Amino acid sequence: MTTATSTPPQTLDAQSLWQKDKDHFIHPFTDFSLFHDKGCDLITDSDGIYVEDAYGNRFIDGIAGLWCVNVGHGRAEIGQAMAEQATRMAYFSTFNNLSNAPAAELAAKLAELAPTNLNHVFFSCGGSTANDATVRLVHYYFNRLGKPNKKRILSRHNAYHGTTYLAASLTGIESNNWDFDTLDHLVTHLSEANLYRRPQGMSEAEYCDHLVAELEETIERIGAENIAAFIAEPIMGAGGVLVAPRGYHARMQAVCRAHEILYIADEVVTGFGRLGHVFASEAVFDTRPDIINCAKGLSSGYAPLGATLISDEIYAVLGTPQRKGGVLSTGFTYSGHPVSCVAALKNIEIIEREGICANVREVGPYLERQLETLSHHDTVGDVRGSHFMLAIENVADKTSKELLPVEARVGDRVAAEAQKRGLIIRPVGHLNIISPPLIWDRDVVDRVVSILDEAFAATTASLRKDGYL
Ligand SMILES: Cc1ncc(COP(=O)(O)O)c(C=O)c1O
């Protein structure tokens, strides 16, 4: 989080930390035009739905850390389970026929929770490494089937799949790769499903037909024999919280299946309750992916962890040696890290024990409705998303949907105004994203919406004052 209001913390320790951070920590996704001057806000404490900065200011966490602290902050039982595991056996290899108890338990638990035929789990360190490992495994799978030309992965513009080299190449947010290289020979990007900005005059159903037709045309052009997989977030997250037209995912999957193209659901954000179910693919979108990737909410951010859930059919190939003496030579030192797996097991226990998915199904629609009430503000062009995965798109003109100039920093302005009033939301360009811990209740929603109401009013006034409206 970098806001225009950041200033060096006052206490000696905090001041020194702020300086060390500014001098030595290369922050991901940070705007250096602000960073060199303002540094970062240091978040030092957390509890439930709150976080606290180095000044002792308390904020409602409206972004669950970074779409991940699903069960909320400060869960002592997760910390305790991790401490016990770290003391008993913090780490040992999972290569070469070695394993550990938490990894075995977690793999079995994920197989139980996942759609029926996803019974095999490859562990990684987060979402990017899960996606990266997946592409490698998918290529290996088709090589083993004697179809070595099946290499290309279909992704979508504005998709976010991470920033390892392959995951960054799958990512379709153009600005994410400005002046970085991508592995373009491996990836083709289709259109994103953007209902708000769909071609004028097209109904939702026609728009869905249009997107499915684009997939069919792309397969025709590239050749199914050259395409390995299609990867999609059930709801596109960082690319703008874009909900696809009804029926889109199931139809895209049907086309893929007809052409032996694997369907990979990137559930890094949607997994573990954000849409009211442990996995959204089948429960919400009626798809049965060949592979589901998850991370973030898997451990609620208490420890780094990613997992790739693989179908029985694919495992039948991966689980056979490629040649005498051959091994499945891919994996990470920390695949199945016992402390991370213990955190995930405890996290899942909490999700189940406390009925967190049911809370999301109950409070989520209320949150959606209450956010809709902000539509009267001049800059609020679209309020969208589902359950605990929401965004507001700011515009200069609601009829033409024209955007404000980048230098107006409208998303930053709204976030800063909210933060002044005790709420952290995430600015992404002209958008503001709200992706809270899954333990918000209706009272919290009311407080949040009242803060946002003031924040949007203050933003509109400041944009007017600066001549942007
Ligand atoms: C859908 C999706 N996939 C993958 C990733 C990458 O995960 P990580 O940052 O853990 O590598 C993210 C991160 O936000 C994501 O939203």
Coordinates of C-alpha atoms and ligand atoms in Angstrom, one line a residue:
M1 CA 0.0 0.0 0.0
T2 CA 1.4 3.4 -1.0
T3 CA -0.8 6.4 -0.4
A4 CA -0.3 10.0 -1.1
T5 CA -0.6 10.6 2.7
S6 CA 2.4 8.5 3.7
T7 CA 5.0 10.3 5.8
P8 CA 7.9 8.9 7.9
P9 CA 6.7 7.4 11.1
Q10 CA 7.5 9.4 14.3
T11 CA 8.7 6.9 16.8
L12 CA 12.4 6.0 16.7
D13 CA 12.0 2.4 15.8
A14 CA 9.4 3.0 13.2
Q15 CA 11.5 5.8 11.7
S16 CA 14.5 3.5 11.5
L17 CA 12.4 0.7 10.0
W18 CA 10.9 3.1 7.5
Q19 CA 14.4 4.2 6.4
K20 CA 15.8 0.7 6.2
D21 CA 12.8 -0.3 4.1
K22 CA 13.2 2.6 1.8
D23 CA 16.9 2.1 1.4
H24 CA 16.9 -1.7 0.9
F25 CA 13.6 -3.4 0.1
I26 CA 12.7 -3.5 -3.6
H27 CA 8.9 -3.6 -3.3
P28 CA 6.8 -5.5 -5.8
F29 CA 4.4 -3.4 -7.8
T30 CA 5.5 -0.1 -6.4
D31 CA 5.5 3.3 -8.1
F32 CA 9.0 4.6 -7.6
S33 CA 7.9 8.1 -8.5
L34 CA 6.2 8.1 -5.1
F35 CA 8.4 5.6 -3.2
H36 CA 11.7 7.5 -3.2
D37 CA 10.0 10.4 -1.5
K38 CA 7.3 8.8 0.6
G39 CA 8.5 5.3 1.3
C40 CA 5.9 2.9 2.6
D41 CA 3.3 2.7 5.3
L42 CA 4.5 0.1 7.8
I43 CA 1.7 -2.2 8.8
T44 CA 2.8 -3.6 12.2
D45 CA -0.2 -5.3 13.9
S46 CA -3.4 -7.1 13.0
D47 CA -6.5 -8.5 14.6
G48 CA -9.6 -10.0 13.1
I49 CA -10.8 -7.5 10.4
Y50 CA -8.3 -4.8 11.5
V51 CA -4.7 -3.9 10.8
E52 CA -2.7 -1.2 12.5
D53 CA 0.2 1.0 11.2
A54 CA 3.3 2.1 12.9
Y55 CA 1.6 5.1 14.3
G56 CA -1.0 3.0 16.0
N57 CA -3.7 4.0 13.5
R58 CA -6.3 1.2 13.1
F59 CA -7.9 0.4 9.8
I60 CA -10.6 -2.0 8.6
D61 CA -8.8 -4.3 6.2
G62 CA -10.8 -4.1 3.0
I63 CA -8.5 -6.2 0.9
A64 CA -7.7 -9.2 3.2
G65 CA -4.0 -8.3 2.9
L66 CA -3.9 -9.0 -0.8
W67 CA -7.0 -11.1 -1.4
C68 CA -5.7 -13.7 1.0
V69 CA -6.3 -13.4 4.7
N70 CA -9.7 -15.1 4.3
V71 CA -10.2 -16.2 7.9
G72 CA -9.1 -12.8 9.2
H73 CA -6.0 -11.7 11.1
G74 CA -4.5 -12.9 14.4
R75 CA -5.7 -16.4 14.5
A76 CA -3.6 -17.7 17.4
E77 CA -4.5 -21.4 16.6
I78 CA -2.9 -21.1 13.2
G79 CA 0.2 -19.5 14.7
Q80 CA 0.4 -22.1 17.4
A81 CA 0.0 -25.1 15.0
M82 CA 2.8 -23.6 12.9
A83 CA 5.1 -23.0 15.9
E84 CA 4.5 -26.6 17.0
Q85 CA 5.3 -28.0 13.6
A86 CA 8.4 -25.7 13.3
T87 CA 9.7 -27.0 16.6
R88 CA 8.9 -30.6 15.9
M89 CA 10.2 -30.7 12.3
A90 CA 10.4 -27.5 10.4
Y91 CA 11.5 -28.9 7.2
F92 CA 12.6 -32.0 5.3
S93 CA 12.7 -32.8 1.7
T94 CA 9.7 -34.1 -0.2
F95 CA 11.8 -35.3 -3.2
N96 CA 12.9 -38.9 -3.8
N97 CA 10.2 -40.8 -1.9
L98 CA 10.3 -38.7 1.2
S99 CA 7.2 -36.9 2.7
N100 CA 5.9 -35.3 5.8
A101 CA 2.6 -35.7 7.7
P102 CA 1.1 -32.2 7.1
A103 CA 1.7 -32.4 3.3
A104 CA 0.1 -35.9 3.1
E105 CA -2.9 -34.8 5.2
L106 CA -3.3 -31.6 3.2
A107 CA -3.1 -33.3 -0.2
A108 CA -5.8 -35.8 0.9
K109 CA -8.0 -32.9 2.3
L110 CA -7.7 -31.0 -1.0
A111 CA -8.7 -34.0 -2.9
E112 CA -11.7 -34.4 -0.7
L113 CA -12.7 -30.7 -1.2
A114 CA -12.1 -30.5 -4.9
P115 CA -14.5 -31.5 -7.7
T116 CA -14.6 -35.3 -8.1
N117 CA -11.8 -36.3 -10.3
L118 CA -9.1 -33.8 -9.0
N119 CA -7.4 -36.2 -6.6
H120 CA -3.7 -35.3 -7.0
V121 CA -1.9 -32.3 -5.7
F122 CA 1.4 -30.7 -6.7
F123 CA 2.6 -28.2 -4.1
S124 CA 4.3 -25.0 -4.9
C125 CA 5.1 -21.7 -3.0
G126 CA 2.3 -19.4 -4.2
G127 CA 0.1 -18.6 -7.2
S128 CA 2.8 -17.7 -9.7
T129 CA 4.7 -20.9 -9.1
A130 CA 1.5 -22.9 -9.2
N131 CA 0.7 -21.6 -12.6
D132 CA 4.3 -21.9 -13.8
A133 CA 4.6 -25.5 -12.6
T134 CA 1.2 -26.2 -14.3
V135 CA 2.3 -25.1 -17.7
R136 CA 5.5 -27.2 -17.4
L137 CA 3.5 -30.3 -16.3
V138 CA 0.9 -29.8 -19.1
H139 CA 3.7 -29.6 -21.7
Y140 CA 5.3 -32.7 -20.3
Y141 CA 1.9 -34.4 -20.3
F142 CA 1.3 -33.8 -24.0
N143 CA 4.9 -34.8 -24.8
R144 CA 4.3 -38.1 -23.1
L145 CA 1.1 -38.6 -25.1
G146 CA 3.2 -38.2 -28.3
K147 CA 1.7 -34.7 -29.0
P148 CA 4.7 -32.5 -28.6
N149 CA 3.3 -29.7 -30.7
K150 CA 0.5 -29.1 -28.2
K151 CA 2.4 -26.2 -26.5
R152 CA 0.4 -23.0 -26.8
I153 CA -1.6 -21.8 -23.8
L154 CA -4.7 -19.7 -24.4
S155 CA -5.1 -16.9 -21.8
R156 CA -7.1 -13.7 -21.8
H157 CA -6.3 -10.0 -22.0
N158 CA -6.3 -8.5 -18.5
A159 CA -5.9 -11.9 -16.9
Y160 CA -3.5 -12.0 -13.9
H161 CA -1.6 -15.2 -13.3
G162 CA 1.5 -14.0 -11.5
T163 CA 5.0 -12.7 -12.3
T164 CA 7.4 -15.7 -12.7
Y165 CA 8.4 -15.6 -16.3
L166 CA 5.8 -18.0 -17.5
A167 CA 3.0 -16.7 -15.3
A168 CA 3.8 -13.1 -16.4
S169 CA 3.5 -14.3 -20.0
L170 CA 0.1 -15.8 -19.2
T171 CA -0.8 -12.5 -17.5
G172 CA -2.7 -10.2 -20.0
I173 CA -2.6 -6.9 -18.1
E174 CA -0.6 -4.9 -20.6
S175 CA 1.0 -2.5 -18.1
N176 CA 2.2 -5.4 -16.0
N177 CA 4.7 -6.2 -18.7
W178 CA 5.8 -2.8 -19.8
D179 CA 9.5 -3.1 -20.7
F180 CA 9.6 -6.7 -19.5
D181 CA 9.9 -9.6 -21.9
T182 CA 7.3 -12.3 -22.2
L183 CA 7.4 -15.8 -23.8
D184 CA 5.0 -14.9 -26.6
H185 CA 5.6 -18.1 -28.6
L186 CA 3.8 -20.0 -25.8
V187 CA 0.8 -17.8 -25.2
T188 CA -2.1 -16.4 -27.1
H189 CA -4.5 -13.9 -25.4
L190 CA -8.2 -14.0 -26.2
S191 CA -10.5 -11.1 -25.3
E192 CA -11.4 -10.7 -21.6
A193 CA -15.1 -11.0 -20.7
N194 CA -16.0 -7.4 -19.8
L195 CA -19.7 -6.9 -19.5
Y196 CA -19.4 -3.2 -18.7
R197 CA -17.4 -2.4 -21.7
R198 CA -18.8 -4.9 -24.2
P199 CA -19.7 -3.8 -27.7
Q200 CA -22.6 -1.4 -27.6
G201 CA -26.0 -2.9 -28.3
M202 CA -24.9 -6.5 -27.6
S203 CA -27.0 -8.4 -25.1
E204 CA -25.3 -10.5 -22.4
A205 CA -26.2 -13.7 -24.3
E206 CA -24.9 -12.3 -27.6
Y207 CA -21.7 -11.2 -25.9
C208 CA -21.2 -14.7 -24.6
D209 CA -21.7 -16.1 -28.2
H210 CA -19.2 -13.6 -29.4
L211 CA -16.5 -14.6 -26.9
V212 CA -17.1 -18.3 -27.5
A213 CA -16.9 -17.7 -31.3
E214 CA -13.6 -16.0 -30.8
L215 CA -12.3 -19.1 -29.0
E216 CA -13.5 -21.3 -31.9
E217 CA -11.9 -19.0 -34.5
T218 CA -8.6 -18.9 -32.6
I219 CA -8.5 -22.7 -32.3
E220 CA -9.3 -22.9 -36.1
R221 CA -6.4 -20.4 -36.8
I222 CA -3.7 -21.9 -34.6
G223 CA -4.8 -25.5 -34.8
A224 CA -6.0 -27.6 -31.9
E225 CA -2.9 -29.8 -32.4
N226 CA -0.8 -26.8 -31.3
I227 CA -2.8 -25.8 -28.2
A228 CA -2.3 -27.4 -24.9
A229 CA -4.6 -25.5 -22.5
F230 CA -6.9 -22.6 -21.8
I231 CA -6.3 -20.9 -18.4
A232 CA -8.9 -18.6 -16.8
E233 CA -9.7 -17.0 -13.5
P234 CA -13.4 -17.8 -12.7
I235 CA -13.8 -14.1 -12.0
M236 CA -10.9 -12.0 -13.4
G237 CA -9.3 -10.4 -10.3
A238 CA -6.5 -7.9 -10.6
G239 CA -7.6 -7.2 -14.2
G240 CA -10.7 -5.5 -12.9
V241 CA -12.9 -7.9 -11.1
L242 CA -14.7 -8.9 -14.3
V243 CA -17.6 -11.3 -14.1
A244 CA -18.1 -13.2 -17.4
P245 CA -21.6 -13.4 -19.0
R246 CA -23.8 -16.3 -17.7
G247 CA -22.7 -19.6 -19.1
Y248 CA -19.4 -18.4 -20.5
H249 CA -17.1 -20.7 -18.5
A250 CA -19.1 -23.9 -19.2
R251 CA -19.3 -23.1 -22.9
M252 CA -15.6 -22.3 -23.1
Q253 CA -14.8 -25.6 -21.4
A254 CA -17.1 -27.5 -23.8
V255 CA -15.2 -26.1 -26.8
C256 CA -11.8 -26.8 -25.2
R257 CA -12.9 -30.4 -24.4
A258 CA -14.0 -31.0 -27.9
H259 CA -10.5 -30.1 -29.1
E260 CA -8.5 -31.9 -26.4
I261 CA -7.5 -28.6 -24.9
L262 CA -7.1 -28.7 -21.1
Y263 CA -9.1 -26.3 -19.0
I264 CA -7.1 -24.8 -16.1
A265 CA -9.0 -22.8 -13.5
D266 CA -6.8 -20.3 -11.7
E267 CA -8.7 -20.2 -8.4
V268 CA -5.9 -18.4 -6.6
V269 CA -8.3 -15.6 -5.6
T270 CA -11.7 -17.3 -5.9
G271 CA -10.7 -20.4 -3.9
F272 CA -11.3 -20.9 -0.2
G273 CA -14.6 -19.1 0.2
R274 CA -14.4 -15.7 -1.6
L275 CA -17.4 -16.6 -3.7
G276 CA -19.1 -18.6 -1.0
H277 CA -17.6 -22.0 -1.8
V278 CA -14.3 -23.7 -1.2
F279 CA -13.9 -23.9 -5.0
A280 CA -16.0 -21.8 -7.4
S281 CA -15.4 -23.7 -10.6
E282 CA -18.1 -26.4 -10.2
A283 CA -20.3 -24.9 -7.5
V284 CA -20.7 -21.4 -9.1
F285 CA -19.7 -21.8 -12.7
D286 CA -20.7 -25.3 -13.5
T287 CA -17.2 -26.3 -14.9
R288 CA -15.1 -29.3 -14.2
P289 CA -11.6 -28.2 -14.8
D290 CA -8.8 -30.6 -15.6
I291 CA -6.6 -28.6 -13.3
I292 CA -7.4 -26.1 -10.5
N293 CA -4.7 -23.9 -9.1
C294 CA -4.9 -22.3 -5.7
A295 CA -2.8 -20.3 -3.2
K296 CA -3.6 -17.2 -1.1
G297 CA -6.8 -18.3 0.8
L298 CA -5.4 -21.9 1.0
S299 CA -3.4 -20.8 4.0
S300 CA -5.1 -17.4 4.5
G301 CA -1.7 -15.9 3.9
Y302 CA -0.3 -17.3 7.2
A303 CA 2.4 -19.0 5.2
P304 CA 3.4 -19.1 1.5
L305 CA 1.8 -22.0 -0.3
G306 CA 0.4 -22.9 -3.7
A307 CA -1.3 -26.1 -4.9
T308 CA -2.1 -27.5 -8.3
L309 CA -5.0 -30.0 -8.2
I310 CA -4.7 -32.5 -11.0
S311 CA -7.2 -34.9 -12.5
D312 CA -6.9 -38.7 -12.3
E313 CA -6.6 -38.8 -16.1
I314 CA -3.6 -36.4 -16.2
Y315 CA -2.0 -38.1 -13.2
A316 CA -2.2 -41.4 -14.9
V317 CA 0.3 -40.0 -17.4
L318 CA 2.5 -38.0 -15.0
G319 CA 2.6 -40.9 -12.6
T320 CA 4.3 -43.2 -15.0
P321 CA 8.1 -42.9 -15.5
Q322 CA 8.9 -41.4 -18.9
R323 CA 11.8 -43.8 -19.3
K324 CA 13.9 -46.2 -17.3
G325 CA 15.6 -44.2 -14.5
G326 CA 13.4 -41.2 -15.3
V327 CA 11.7 -39.2 -12.5
L328 CA 9.2 -36.4 -12.5
S329 CA 12.0 -33.9 -12.5
T330 CA 10.1 -30.8 -11.5
G331 CA 9.4 -29.3 -8.0
F332 CA 10.6 -26.9 -5.4
T333 CA 12.6 -27.3 -2.2
Y334 CA 9.5 -26.1 -0.4
S335 CA 7.0 -28.2 -2.2
G336 CA 4.8 -29.5 0.6
H337 CA 6.5 -27.4 3.2
P338 CA 5.3 -28.8 6.6
V339 CA 4.8 -25.5 8.3
S340 CA 2.8 -24.0 5.4
C341 CA 0.8 -27.2 5.1
V342 CA 0.0 -27.1 8.8
A343 CA -1.2 -23.5 8.4
A344 CA -3.4 -24.6 5.5
L345 CA -4.9 -27.5 7.4
K346 CA -5.7 -25.3 10.4
N347 CA -7.1 -22.6 8.1
I348 CA -9.4 -25.1 6.3
E349 CA -10.5 -26.4 9.7
I350 CA -11.5 -22.8 10.7
I351 CA -13.3 -22.3 7.4
E352 CA -15.3 -25.4 8.0
R353 CA -15.9 -25.0 11.7
E354 CA -17.0 -21.4 11.5
G355 CA -19.1 -21.8 8.4
I356 CA -17.1 -19.1 6.6
C357 CA -18.5 -20.0 3.2
A358 CA -22.0 -19.7 4.5
N359 CA -21.2 -16.3 5.9
V360 CA -20.0 -15.2 2.5
R361 CA -23.1 -16.5 0.9
E362 CA -25.2 -14.6 3.4
V363 CA -23.3 -11.3 3.7
G364 CA -21.8 -11.2 0.2
P365 CA -25.1 -10.2 -1.6
Y366 CA -25.7 -7.6 1.1
L367 CA -22.3 -6.1 0.5
E368 CA -23.0 -6.1 -3.3
R369 CA -26.3 -4.3 -2.7
Q370 CA -24.9 -1.7 -0.3
L371 CA -21.9 -0.9 -2.6
E372 CA -24.5 -0.3 -5.4
T373 CA -25.8 2.6 -3.3
L374 CA -22.6 4.4 -4.1
S375 CA -23.6 4.6 -7.8
H376 CA -25.0 8.1 -7.3
H377 CA -21.5 9.6 -7.0
D378 CA -20.4 11.3 -10.2
T379 CA -17.3 9.1 -10.8
V380 CA -18.8 5.7 -9.9
G381 CA -19.4 4.2 -13.4
D382 CA -19.7 0.5 -12.4
V383 CA -20.0 -1.5 -9.2
R384 CA -19.3 -5.1 -10.0
G385 CA -18.1 -8.5 -8.8
S386 CA -19.6 -11.1 -6.6
H387 CA -19.8 -11.8 -2.9
F388 CA -16.4 -10.8 -1.3
M389 CA -14.7 -10.0 -4.6
L390 CA -15.8 -6.5 -5.8
A391 CA -14.6 -3.5 -7.6
I392 CA -15.8 0.0 -8.4
E393 CA -14.8 1.5 -11.8
N394 CA -14.4 5.2 -11.8
V395 CA -15.1 7.2 -14.9
A396 CA -15.2 10.8 -16.0
D397 CA -18.5 10.4 -17.8
K398 CA -21.1 7.7 -17.0
T399 CA -22.8 7.8 -20.4
S400 CA -19.7 7.6 -22.6
K401 CA -17.8 5.6 -19.9
E402 CA -14.8 7.8 -20.7
L403 CA -12.0 7.5 -18.1
L404 CA -10.3 10.2 -16.2
P405 CA -6.8 11.0 -17.2
V406 CA -4.2 8.8 -15.6
E407 CA -2.6 11.7 -13.8
A408 CA -5.8 12.4 -11.9
R409 CA -5.0 9.1 -10.0
V410 CA -8.6 8.7 -9.2
G411 CA -8.2 5.2 -7.6
D412 CA -5.4 6.5 -5.4
R413 CA -7.5 9.5 -4.4
V414 CA -10.5 7.3 -3.3
A415 CA -8.2 4.9 -1.5
A416 CA -6.4 7.8 0.4
E417 CA -9.8 9.3 1.4
A418 CA -11.0 5.9 2.6
Q419 CA -7.7 5.4 4.5
K420 CA -8.0 8.8 6.2
R421 CA -11.4 7.5 7.5
G422 CA -10.1 4.1 8.7
L423 CA -10.5 1.8 5.8
I424 CA -8.0 0.2 3.5
I425 CA -9.1 -0.6 -0.1
R426 CA -7.0 -1.2 -3.1
P427 CA -6.4 1.3 -5.9
V428 CA -5.6 -0.3 -9.3
G429 CA -5.5 2.5 -11.9
H430 CA -9.0 3.9 -12.2
L431 CA -10.5 1.1 -10.1
N432 CA -10.9 0.4 -6.4
I433 CA -11.0 -3.2 -5.3
I434 CA -12.7 -4.5 -2.2
S435 CA -11.8 -8.0 -1.3
P436 CA -12.2 -8.3 2.5
P437 CA -11.5 -11.1 5.0
L438 CA -14.5 -13.4 4.8
I439 CA -15.6 -12.7 8.4
W440 CA -17.2 -9.3 7.7
D441 CA -20.8 -9.1 9.0
R442 CA -23.6 -6.7 8.0
D443 CA -22.5 -4.1 10.7
V444 CA -19.0 -4.0 9.2
V445 CA -20.5 -3.6 5.7
D446 CA -22.6 -0.7 6.9
R447 CA -19.5 1.0 8.4
V448 CA -17.5 0.4 5.3
V449 CA -20.1 1.7 2.9
S450 CA -20.6 4.9 5.0
I451 CA -16.8 5.5 4.9
L452 CA -16.8 4.9 1.1
D453 CA -19.7 7.3 0.7
E454 CA -17.7 10.0 2.3
A455 CA -14.5 9.0 0.5
F456 CA -16.3 9.2 -2.9
A457 CA -17.8 12.6 -2.0
A458 CA -14.4 13.9 -1.0
T459 CA -12.8 12.5 -4.2
T460 CA -15.4 14.1 -6.4
A461 CA -14.8 17.5 -4.7
S462 CA -11.0 17.2 -5.0
L463 CA -11.3 16.2 -8.7
R464 CA -13.5 19.2 -9.3
K465 CA -11.1 21.5 -7.5
D466 CA -8.2 20.2 -9.7
G467 CA -10.2 20.7 -12.9
Y468 CA -10.7 17.0 -13.8
L469 CA -14.5 17.1 -13.6
Ligands
LIG1 C1 -5.6 -15.2 -10.1 C2 -4.2 -15.1 -9.6 N1 -3.3 -16.0 -10.0 C3 -2.0 -16.0 -9.6 C4 -1.6 -15.0 -8.8 C5 -0.1 -15.0 -8.4 O1 0.0 -15.4 -7.0 P1 1.3 -15.1 -6.2 O2 1.4 -13.6 -6.0 O3 1.1 -15.8 -4.9 O4 2.5 -15.6 -7.0 C6 -2.4 -14.0 -8.3 C7 -2.0 -13.0 -7.4 O5 -2.7 -12.0 -7.1 C8 -3.8 -14.0 -8.8 O6 -4.7 -13.1 -8.4

